[in-house]
Coordinates of C-alpha atoms in Angstrom, one line a residue:
K396 CA -4.6 15.2 25.1
G397 CA -6.6 15.5 21.9
T398 CA -8.6 18.7 21.4
T399 CA -11.5 19.6 19.2
R400 CA -12.4 23.1 18.0
S401 CA -15.6 23.8 16.1
G402 CA -15.8 26.7 13.7
Q403 CA -12.0 27.3 13.7
R404 CA -9.5 26.7 10.9
L405 CA -6.3 24.7 10.6
L406 CA -5.4 27.1 7.8
P407 CA -7.3 29.8 5.9
S408 CA -9.2 29.4 2.7
M409 CA -7.5 31.0 -0.3
P410 CA -8.3 31.4 -4.0
S411 CA -6.2 28.9 -5.9
Y412 CA -5.2 31.5 -8.4
A413 CA -4.2 34.3 -6.1
G414 CA -0.6 33.4 -5.7
V415 CA 0.5 36.2 -3.4
F416 CA -2.3 35.5 -1.0
W417 CA -0.8 32.1 -0.3
L418 CA 1.8 33.9 1.8
L419 CA -0.8 34.7 4.4
P420 CA -0.9 31.2 5.9
A421 CA 2.6 32.0 7.2
L422 CA 1.0 34.4 9.7
W423 CA -0.9 31.5 11.2
L424 CA 2.2 29.2 11.1
F425 CA 4.4 31.7 13.0
I426 CA 2.0 33.1 15.5
G427 CA 0.4 29.7 16.2
V428 CA -3.3 30.7 16.0
D429 CA -6.0 30.1 13.4
S430 CA -6.3 32.8 10.8
T431 CA -9.7 34.1 10.0
F432 CA -8.8 35.6 6.6
Y433 CA -11.9 34.3 4.9
E434 CA -15.0 36.4 5.1
D435 CA -14.9 38.1 1.7
A436 CA -13.1 35.3 -0.2
A437 CA -16.2 33.5 -1.4
S438 CA -17.1 36.3 -3.8
L439 CA -13.7 36.0 -5.5
L440 CA -13.8 32.2 -6.0
H441 CA -14.6 30.2 -9.1
R442 CA -17.7 28.1 -9.2
A443 CA -17.2 24.4 -8.4
K444 CA -16.7 22.3 -11.5
T445 CA -19.5 19.8 -12.0
E446 CA -19.0 16.6 -14.1
V447 CA -21.9 14.3 -14.8
L448 CA -20.2 11.0 -15.4
R449 CA -19.4 7.6 -14.0
V450 CA -16.0 7.2 -12.5
R451 CA -14.1 4.0 -11.9
N452 CA -11.4 3.3 -9.3
W453 CA -7.8 2.9 -10.4
G454 CA -8.0 -0.9 -10.5
G455 CA -11.2 -0.9 -12.6
N456 CA -13.2 -3.1 -10.3
V457 CA -15.4 -0.4 -8.8
Q458 CA -17.7 1.8 -10.8
F459 CA -18.8 4.6 -8.5
Q460 CA -22.6 5.1 -8.4
A461 CA -22.5 8.9 -8.1
H462 CA -24.1 10.8 -10.8
T463 CA -22.1 14.0 -10.1
V464 CA -18.5 14.7 -9.3
L465 CA -17.7 18.1 -7.9
T466 CA -14.2 19.6 -8.1
P467 CA -14.3 22.8 -5.9
Q468 CA -11.5 25.2 -6.4
D469 CA -11.4 26.2 -2.7
L470 CA -12.8 25.7 0.8
G471 CA -15.7 28.1 0.4
H472 CA -17.3 26.3 -2.5
L473 CA -16.6 23.0 -0.9
Q474 CA -18.6 24.1 2.1
D475 CA -21.4 25.3 -0.2
A476 CA -21.5 22.0 -2.1
I477 CA -21.7 20.0 1.1
K478 CA -24.4 22.2 2.6
S479 CA -26.6 21.6 -0.4
A480 CA -26.1 17.9 -0.7
S481 CA -28.3 15.1 0.7
Q482 CA -25.5 12.6 0.3
V483 CA -21.9 13.2 -0.6
H484 CA -18.5 11.4 -0.2
V485 CA -15.0 12.5 -0.9
L486 CA -13.0 10.9 -3.7
G487 CA -9.3 10.5 -3.3
S488 CA -6.8 9.2 -5.9
R489 CA -9.1 6.2 -6.6
H490 CA -6.5 3.7 -5.3
S491 CA -9.1 1.9 -3.1
F492 CA -10.4 -1.5 -4.3
S493 CA -13.4 -1.6 -2.0
T494 CA -16.5 0.7 -2.1
V495 CA -15.3 2.8 0.9
G496 CA -15.1 5.9 -1.3
D497 CA -18.4 5.5 -3.2
S498 CA -21.6 7.6 -3.1
D499 CA -25.0 7.1 -4.6
H500 CA -25.4 10.8 -5.2
V501 CA -22.4 13.2 -5.2
L502 CA -18.6 12.7 -5.1
V503 CA -16.2 15.5 -4.2
S504 CA -12.7 15.6 -5.5
L505 CA -10.1 17.7 -3.8
E506 CA -7.8 17.7 -6.9
H507 CA -7.6 21.5 -6.9
M508 CA -7.0 21.7 -3.1
N509 CA -3.5 20.1 -3.4
H510 CA -0.9 22.4 -2.0
V511 CA 1.7 22.3 0.7
V512 CA 1.0 25.4 2.8
G513 CA 4.3 25.4 4.7
L514 CA 6.1 24.5 7.9
N515 CA 5.2 25.6 11.4
N516 CA 7.4 27.8 13.4
D517 CA 9.3 25.0 15.0
K518 CA 9.8 23.2 11.6
D519 CA 8.6 19.9 13.1
C520 CA 5.3 19.9 11.2
V521 CA 4.2 20.5 7.6
I522 CA 0.7 21.8 6.8
V523 CA -0.9 20.4 3.6
L524 CA -4.3 20.5 1.9
G525 CA -6.3 17.3 1.8
G526 CA -5.8 16.7 -1.9
T527 CA -2.0 16.9 -1.8
T528 CA -0.1 13.8 -2.9
Y529 CA 2.8 12.4 -1.0
Q530 CA 5.0 13.1 -4.0
T531 CA 4.2 16.8 -3.7
I532 CA 5.0 16.7 0.1
A533 CA 8.3 14.9 -0.5
A534 CA 9.3 17.4 -3.2
Y535 CA 8.7 20.2 -0.7
L536 CA 10.4 18.6 2.3
A537 CA 13.5 17.0 0.9
P538 CA 15.2 20.3 -0.3
R539 CA 14.6 21.7 3.2
G540 CA 16.4 18.9 4.9
L541 CA 13.2 17.2 6.1
A542 CA 11.4 14.0 5.6
L543 CA 8.3 11.9 6.5
E544 CA 9.2 9.0 8.7
N545 CA 7.6 6.5 6.3
T546 CA 5.6 6.3 3.1
A547 CA 3.3 3.8 1.3
S548 CA 4.4 1.8 -1.7
L549 CA 3.7 4.7 -4.0
L550 CA 3.7 8.4 -3.5
D551 CA 1.0 9.2 -6.1
I552 CA -1.9 9.0 -3.6
T553 CA -3.6 11.8 -1.6
V554 CA -2.7 12.2 2.0
A555 CA -6.3 12.6 3.1
G556 CA -7.4 9.4 1.4
A557 CA -4.4 7.4 2.6
V558 CA -4.8 8.3 6.3
S559 CA -8.6 8.0 6.2
T560 CA -8.3 4.3 5.3
G561 CA -5.4 3.3 7.5
T562 CA -2.9 3.0 4.7
H563 CA 0.6 2.1 5.8
G564 CA 4.2 1.4 4.7
S565 CA 6.4 -1.3 6.4
G566 CA 8.7 -1.4 9.4
A567 CA 8.6 -3.1 12.7
Q568 CA 8.9 0.3 14.5
L569 CA 6.9 2.3 12.0
Q570 CA 3.2 3.0 12.5
N571 CA 0.7 3.6 9.7
L572 CA 0.6 6.9 7.8
A573 CA -2.3 8.2 10.0
S574 CA 0.0 8.2 12.9
Q575 CA 2.0 11.0 11.3
V576 CA -1.0 13.3 11.6
V577 CA -1.2 15.7 14.5
G578 CA -3.9 17.9 13.3
I579 CA -6.8 17.8 10.8
Q580 CA -9.4 20.2 9.6
L581 CA -12.6 18.9 8.1
V582 CA -15.9 20.2 6.7
T583 CA -18.8 18.7 8.5
A584 CA -22.3 18.0 7.2
N585 CA -23.6 21.5 7.8
G586 CA -20.6 23.1 6.1
S587 CA -18.9 24.2 9.3
L588 CA -15.3 23.5 10.1
E589 CA -14.1 21.1 12.8
V590 CA -10.5 20.9 13.9
Y591 CA -8.9 18.0 15.8
D592 CA -5.4 18.3 17.0
R593 CA -2.9 16.6 19.3
P594 CA 0.2 18.5 20.4
L595 CA 3.5 16.8 19.5
D596 CA 4.6 16.6 23.1
T597 CA 1.4 14.8 24.1
V598 CA 1.6 11.1 24.8
D599 CA -0.2 9.1 22.1
S600 CA -3.5 8.1 23.6
E601 CA -6.5 6.1 22.5
N602 CA -8.9 7.9 24.9
D603 CA -9.4 11.2 23.1
E604 CA -11.5 11.8 20.0
F605 CA -8.5 12.6 17.9
S606 CA -7.9 8.9 17.7
G607 CA -11.3 8.5 16.1
A608 CA -11.0 11.4 13.7
V609 CA -8.1 10.5 11.4
V610 CA -8.9 6.9 10.2
S611 CA -12.5 7.7 9.7
L612 CA -13.3 6.4 6.2
G613 CA -14.6 9.8 5.2
A614 CA -17.6 9.3 7.5
L615 CA -16.9 12.4 9.7
G616 CA -16.6 14.9 6.8
V617 CA -14.2 16.0 4.2
I618 CA -10.6 16.4 5.4
T619 CA -9.4 19.7 3.9
A620 CA -6.1 20.3 5.7
L621 CA -3.7 18.2 7.8
R622 CA -0.7 18.9 10.0
L623 CA 1.9 16.1 9.6
K624 CA 5.0 15.4 11.8
V625 CA 8.3 15.6 10.0
V626 CA 11.7 14.3 10.8
P627 CA 15.3 15.2 9.7
Y628 CA 16.2 14.2 6.2
F629 CA 17.7 10.8 5.8
E630 CA 19.0 8.5 3.1
V631 CA 18.1 4.9 2.6
D632 CA 20.1 1.9 1.3
L633 CA 17.8 -0.3 -0.6
C634 CA 19.0 -3.9 -1.2
V635 CA 17.1 -6.8 -2.7
Y636 CA 17.6 -10.5 -2.3
E637 CA 16.1 -13.4 -4.3
N638 CA 14.8 -16.8 -3.3
V639 CA 15.4 -16.3 0.4
K640 CA 14.4 -19.2 2.7
L641 CA 13.7 -18.6 6.4
P642 CA 14.4 -21.5 8.7
L643 CA 11.2 -23.5 9.3
D644 CA 12.2 -25.0 12.6
N645 CA 12.3 -21.6 14.3
L646 CA 10.3 -19.5 11.9
Q647 CA 8.7 -17.1 14.3
T648 CA 12.1 -16.2 15.9
A649 CA 13.7 -15.9 12.5
F650 CA 10.9 -13.7 11.2
D651 CA 11.0 -11.3 14.2
E652 CA 14.8 -11.0 14.0
L653 CA 14.7 -10.3 10.3
V654 CA 12.0 -7.6 10.4
G655 CA 13.6 -6.1 13.5
S656 CA 17.0 -5.8 11.9
V657 CA 16.0 -3.3 9.2
Y658 CA 14.2 0.1 9.0
S659 CA 11.6 -1.1 6.4
I660 CA 11.0 -4.5 4.7
S661 CA 8.9 -6.0 2.0
M662 CA 8.8 -9.8 1.4
F663 CA 7.3 -11.1 -1.8
T664 CA 6.0 -14.6 -2.6
Q665 CA 3.5 -16.4 -4.8
W666 CA 2.8 -19.0 -2.2
N667 CA 3.6 -21.7 -4.8
T668 CA 6.7 -23.5 -3.3
P669 CA 6.8 -26.5 -0.9
N670 CA 8.6 -24.3 1.6
P671 CA 6.1 -21.8 3.1
A672 CA 8.9 -19.5 4.2
E673 CA 10.6 -19.1 0.8
F674 CA 10.3 -15.6 -0.6
T675 CA 10.8 -14.7 -4.2
Q676 CA 12.3 -11.4 -3.3
I677 CA 12.9 -9.5 0.0
Y678 CA 13.4 -5.7 -0.1
M679 CA 15.5 -4.4 2.8
R680 CA 15.6 -0.7 3.4
H681 CA 18.3 0.6 5.8
N682 CA 18.1 4.1 7.3
L683 CA 21.6 5.5 7.0
N684 CA 21.3 8.5 9.3
G685 CA 21.1 6.7 12.6
T686 CA 17.9 8.5 13.9
H687 CA 14.2 7.7 14.5
H688 CA 14.2 3.8 14.5
A689 CA 17.2 3.8 12.2
T690 CA 19.6 1.0 11.1
S691 CA 22.7 2.7 9.9
E692 CA 24.9 -0.3 8.9
G693 CA 23.6 -0.4 5.3
C694 CA 23.1 -3.5 3.2
R695 CA 24.5 -6.9 3.7
D696 CA 26.2 -8.8 0.9
S697 CA 23.9 -11.7 1.5
L698 CA 20.8 -12.7 3.4
M699 CA 20.4 -16.2 4.6
G700 CA 22.7 -17.4 1.9
S701 CA 21.1 -15.4 -0.9
P702 CA 23.4 -12.8 -2.5
K703 CA 22.4 -9.2 -2.9
L704 CA 21.2 -8.4 -6.4
K705 CA 23.4 -6.0 -8.3
Q706 CA 20.8 -5.1 -11.0
K707 CA 17.1 -4.5 -10.8
V708 CA 14.9 -7.5 -11.4
P709 CA 11.2 -7.3 -11.9
I710 CA 8.9 -8.6 -9.2
T711 CA 7.1 -11.6 -10.7
K712 CA 4.0 -10.5 -12.7
I713 CA 4.2 -6.9 -11.6
G714 CA 5.2 -4.6 -14.4
D715 CA 8.7 -3.9 -15.5
V716 CA 11.8 -2.8 -13.7
G717 CA 11.3 0.8 -14.9
Q718 CA 8.4 1.1 -12.5
L719 CA 10.4 0.0 -9.4
S720 CA 12.6 2.2 -7.2
D721 CA 16.3 2.1 -7.8
Y722 CA 18.5 -0.1 -5.6
G723 CA 21.3 1.2 -3.5
R724 CA 21.6 4.5 -1.6
G725 CA 19.4 7.4 -2.2
P726 CA 16.9 9.9 -0.7
W727 CA 14.2 8.6 1.6
H728 CA 11.4 9.3 -0.8
E729 CA 13.1 7.5 -3.7
R730 CA 13.9 4.3 -1.8
I731 CA 11.1 3.6 0.7
P732 CA 8.3 3.5 -1.9
L733 CA 8.2 0.3 -4.0
F734 CA 7.3 2.2 -7.2
K735 CA 8.8 5.3 -8.8
H736 CA 6.8 8.5 -8.9
G737 CA 4.7 8.5 -12.1
A738 CA 5.8 5.1 -13.2
L739 CA 2.4 3.3 -12.8
P740 CA -0.2 3.6 -15.5
H741 CA -3.1 6.0 -15.1
D742 CA -5.4 3.0 -14.7
G743 CA -4.6 -0.4 -13.3
N744 CA -5.6 -3.8 -14.3
E745 CA -5.6 -5.5 -10.9
I746 CA -7.5 -6.0 -7.6
Q747 CA -5.9 -5.9 -4.2
S748 CA -6.7 -7.4 -0.8
E749 CA -4.8 -7.1 2.5
Y750 CA -5.2 -8.6 6.0
F751 CA -3.6 -7.6 9.3
V752 CA -2.7 -10.3 11.8
H753 CA -1.0 -9.9 15.2
R754 CA 2.7 -10.2 14.6
K755 CA 3.1 -12.9 17.3
H756 CA 1.2 -15.2 14.9
A757 CA 3.4 -14.4 11.9
A758 CA 4.8 -17.9 11.6
K759 CA 1.5 -19.7 11.9
A760 CA -0.2 -17.3 9.6
I761 CA 2.5 -17.8 7.0
R762 CA 2.0 -21.5 7.1
A763 CA -1.8 -21.1 7.0
V764 CA -1.6 -19.0 3.8
S765 CA 0.9 -21.4 2.2
S766 CA -1.5 -24.3 2.9
V767 CA -4.1 -22.8 0.6
G768 CA -1.5 -21.3 -1.9
S769 CA -2.3 -23.9 -4.6
R770 CA -5.9 -22.7 -4.6
L771 CA -4.8 -19.1 -5.2
Q772 CA -2.8 -19.8 -8.3
G773 CA -4.3 -18.5 -11.6
V774 CA -5.8 -15.5 -9.8
L775 CA -2.8 -14.3 -7.7
K776 CA -0.2 -12.1 -9.3
I777 CA 2.0 -11.5 -6.3
S778 CA 1.8 -11.3 -2.5
E779 CA 3.7 -9.1 -0.2
V780 CA 4.3 -9.6 3.5
R781 CA 4.9 -6.4 5.6
V782 CA 5.0 -5.3 9.2
V783 CA 3.4 -2.4 10.9
A784 CA 3.7 -1.1 14.5
S785 CA 0.6 -0.8 16.7
D786 CA -1.2 2.5 16.9
T787 CA -4.1 4.1 18.8
Q788 CA -6.3 5.1 15.8
W789 CA -9.7 3.6 16.6
L790 CA -10.5 2.3 13.1
S791 CA -6.9 1.4 12.2
P792 CA -6.4 -2.3 11.3
A793 CA -3.3 -2.1 13.5
F794 CA -5.1 -0.7 16.5
Q795 CA -3.3 -1.9 19.6
R796 CA -1.6 -4.7 17.7
D797 CA 1.9 -5.0 16.2
S798 CA 0.9 -6.5 12.9
V799 CA 2.1 -8.6 10.1
T800 CA 0.2 -7.8 6.9
F801 CA -0.6 -10.2 4.0
H802 CA -1.1 -8.2 0.8
F803 CA -2.4 -9.8 -2.4
T804 CA -2.4 -8.4 -5.9
W805 CA -4.9 -10.3 -8.0
S806 CA -5.8 -10.4 -11.6
A807 CA -8.7 -8.1 -12.7
N808 CA -11.2 -10.9 -12.7
E809 CA -13.3 -9.9 -9.7
K810 CA -15.6 -13.0 -9.9
A811 CA -12.5 -15.2 -9.6
V812 CA -11.0 -13.1 -6.8
R813 CA -14.3 -13.2 -4.8
A814 CA -14.2 -17.0 -5.2
V815 CA -10.8 -17.4 -3.6
L816 CA -11.1 -14.7 -0.9
P817 CA -13.3 -16.9 1.5
I818 CA -10.6 -19.7 1.2
L819 CA -7.9 -17.2 2.2
E820 CA -10.0 -15.6 4.9
S821 CA -10.9 -19.0 6.4
A822 CA -7.2 -19.9 6.5
L823 CA -6.4 -16.7 8.4
A824 CA -9.5 -16.9 10.6
P825 CA -7.8 -18.5 13.7
F826 CA -5.5 -15.3 13.9
D827 CA -8.3 -12.7 13.9
P828 CA -7.4 -11.0 10.6
R829 CA -8.5 -7.4 10.1
P830 CA -9.0 -6.4 6.5
H831 CA -7.6 -3.2 5.0
W832 CA -10.6 -0.8 4.6
G833 CA -9.5 0.2 1.1
K834 CA -9.0 -3.3 -0.3
L835 CA -11.4 -6.0 -1.4
F836 CA -12.6 -8.5 1.2
T837 CA -15.5 -10.8 1.8
M838 CA -15.4 -11.3 5.6
P839 CA -18.8 -11.3 7.3
T840 CA -19.8 -7.9 8.6
K841 CA -20.1 -9.0 12.3
K842 CA -16.6 -10.4 12.2
V843 CA -15.2 -7.1 11.0
Q844 CA -17.1 -5.1 13.6
L845 CA -15.9 -7.4 16.4
H846 CA -12.4 -6.0 15.9
Y847 CA -13.6 -2.5 16.7
K848 CA -16.3 -3.3 19.2
H849 CA -14.6 -1.5 22.1
K850 CA -14.7 1.8 20.2
L851 CA -17.7 1.5 18.0
V852 CA -20.0 3.3 20.5
A853 CA -17.5 6.2 20.7
I854 CA -17.2 6.3 16.9
K855 CA -21.0 6.4 16.5
R856 CA -21.2 9.3 19.0
M857 CA -18.7 11.3 16.9
L858 CA -20.6 10.6 13.7
S859 CA -24.0 11.6 15.3
R860 CA -22.5 14.9 16.3
N861 CA -20.7 15.8 13.1
D862 CA -23.2 14.3 10.7
P863 CA -26.6 13.7 12.3
D864 CA -28.3 13.0 9.0
G865 CA -25.7 10.7 7.6
V866 CA -24.8 13.0 4.7
F867 CA -21.3 11.4 4.4
T868 CA -22.7 7.9 4.9
N869 CA -22.5 5.5 2.0
Q870 CA -23.4 1.8 1.8
F871 CA -19.9 0.8 3.0
I872 CA -20.2 2.9 6.1
S873 CA -23.8 1.8 6.7
T874 CA -22.7 -1.8 6.6
Y875 CA -19.6 -1.7 8.9
L876 CA -20.3 1.3 11.1
E877 CA -24.1 0.8 11.3
R878 CA -24.8 4.4 10.2
Y879 CA -27.6 5.5 7.8
N880 CA -28.3 8.3 5.5
R881 CA -31.5 9.9 6.7
A882 CA -32.6 11.2 3.3
S883 CA -32.1 7.7 1.7
Y884 CA -33.8 6.0 4.6
K885 CA -36.9 8.2 4.2
S886 CA -36.9 7.6 0.5
D887 CA -36.7 3.9 1.0
K888 CA -39.6 4.0 3.5
T889 CA -41.7 6.0 1.1
E890 CA -41.1 3.5 -1.7
M891 CA -42.1 0.6 0.6

């Protein structure tokens, strides 16, 4: 089942500018062992770039408290930076709307560690560095006749950040993005390397530490490399329908049948119509290749009486049509994401929240959200309903639950958003909602922890081993995982 190897490498460290040396990971890929080409590399590498500044997240609602941002060029200098830090946290593409990626002292960006290393010998896995975006991975895989099984709504996010927070796409048979990971390498608090892996032929299990290592909120260390499962290349037929009304008299059955009839689905609404099951737009994505949970029949001309759109129409209050993926048939990486690569602005003007509910409660939860819909108006831009298959990742919001997710894109007025979130969370409370770690939520700490109580002891055991002094612990992790940074704790005690 899952295995852990301390001091070994998922891939070797290389100078980012030494192009020919990047051929050397192929040795590891083909002979199947960890390379140790490393010892003399540190003397060749650039100093880590240090920026003293205040950084905001993409949405603009979080100003990170760190006074320093490090952008190491390579693994060696990343290890040096971590060994010398009393508190540090890794910074991804800044697409989180909570403080999960914050630090009071030092942030580390992997923007220079952003390469696809290559395929393994069997060509069923791709090895990438932690700062690599999904767009870079897609551009590498597609010409080679390969694909990832699923993606998030946009490809311009880093793989390490996405899997660490339980980010997902949509599909009744599709798990979150962390479930594509079969191996990770991370740098622990003392600068050493830790590798967690799970062979492809191993049955997915919640009982090994691999299940606690991937969705780890950055608390275990800095993920520097990952091994991801790949599947054969496939094309997707994307069709969009407007003003679709699901039948209220058998809403749960109709919902299950709809989401089960298609490879991937996104259902948009503003919760402002008398019919709680009326959706402004529904995106249906059909896998045309007939493999891995595929639906090969393609688009229908109509959906529950609503004709298929022939031209792109903007989703209410979300940008223009130029930002959205094209309709019709196309490559997997150009149809599964909601947004085109590079189409979103560098900085957003919005806040996002999302809650996971067991899919068996979908109809009741839809009615519950609709019942408070009028109180969300003026703050809500658009809401998206998606589905995610259950997984075994300990800190995943979809842990052991086939889920329906309720995603909310809000205006950038955080005070107004925080005022309506308790209303929304109260409406969903009977269905035990789990918040997305990277989105804004106001649920009480104890309620959040209850969802992970069966694994919290095991998670803390891993954290104590990898990071005994809480070097990677920030306020968010202290709150929800009950971990503490020893240096900060001592400082607080002295001040008292």
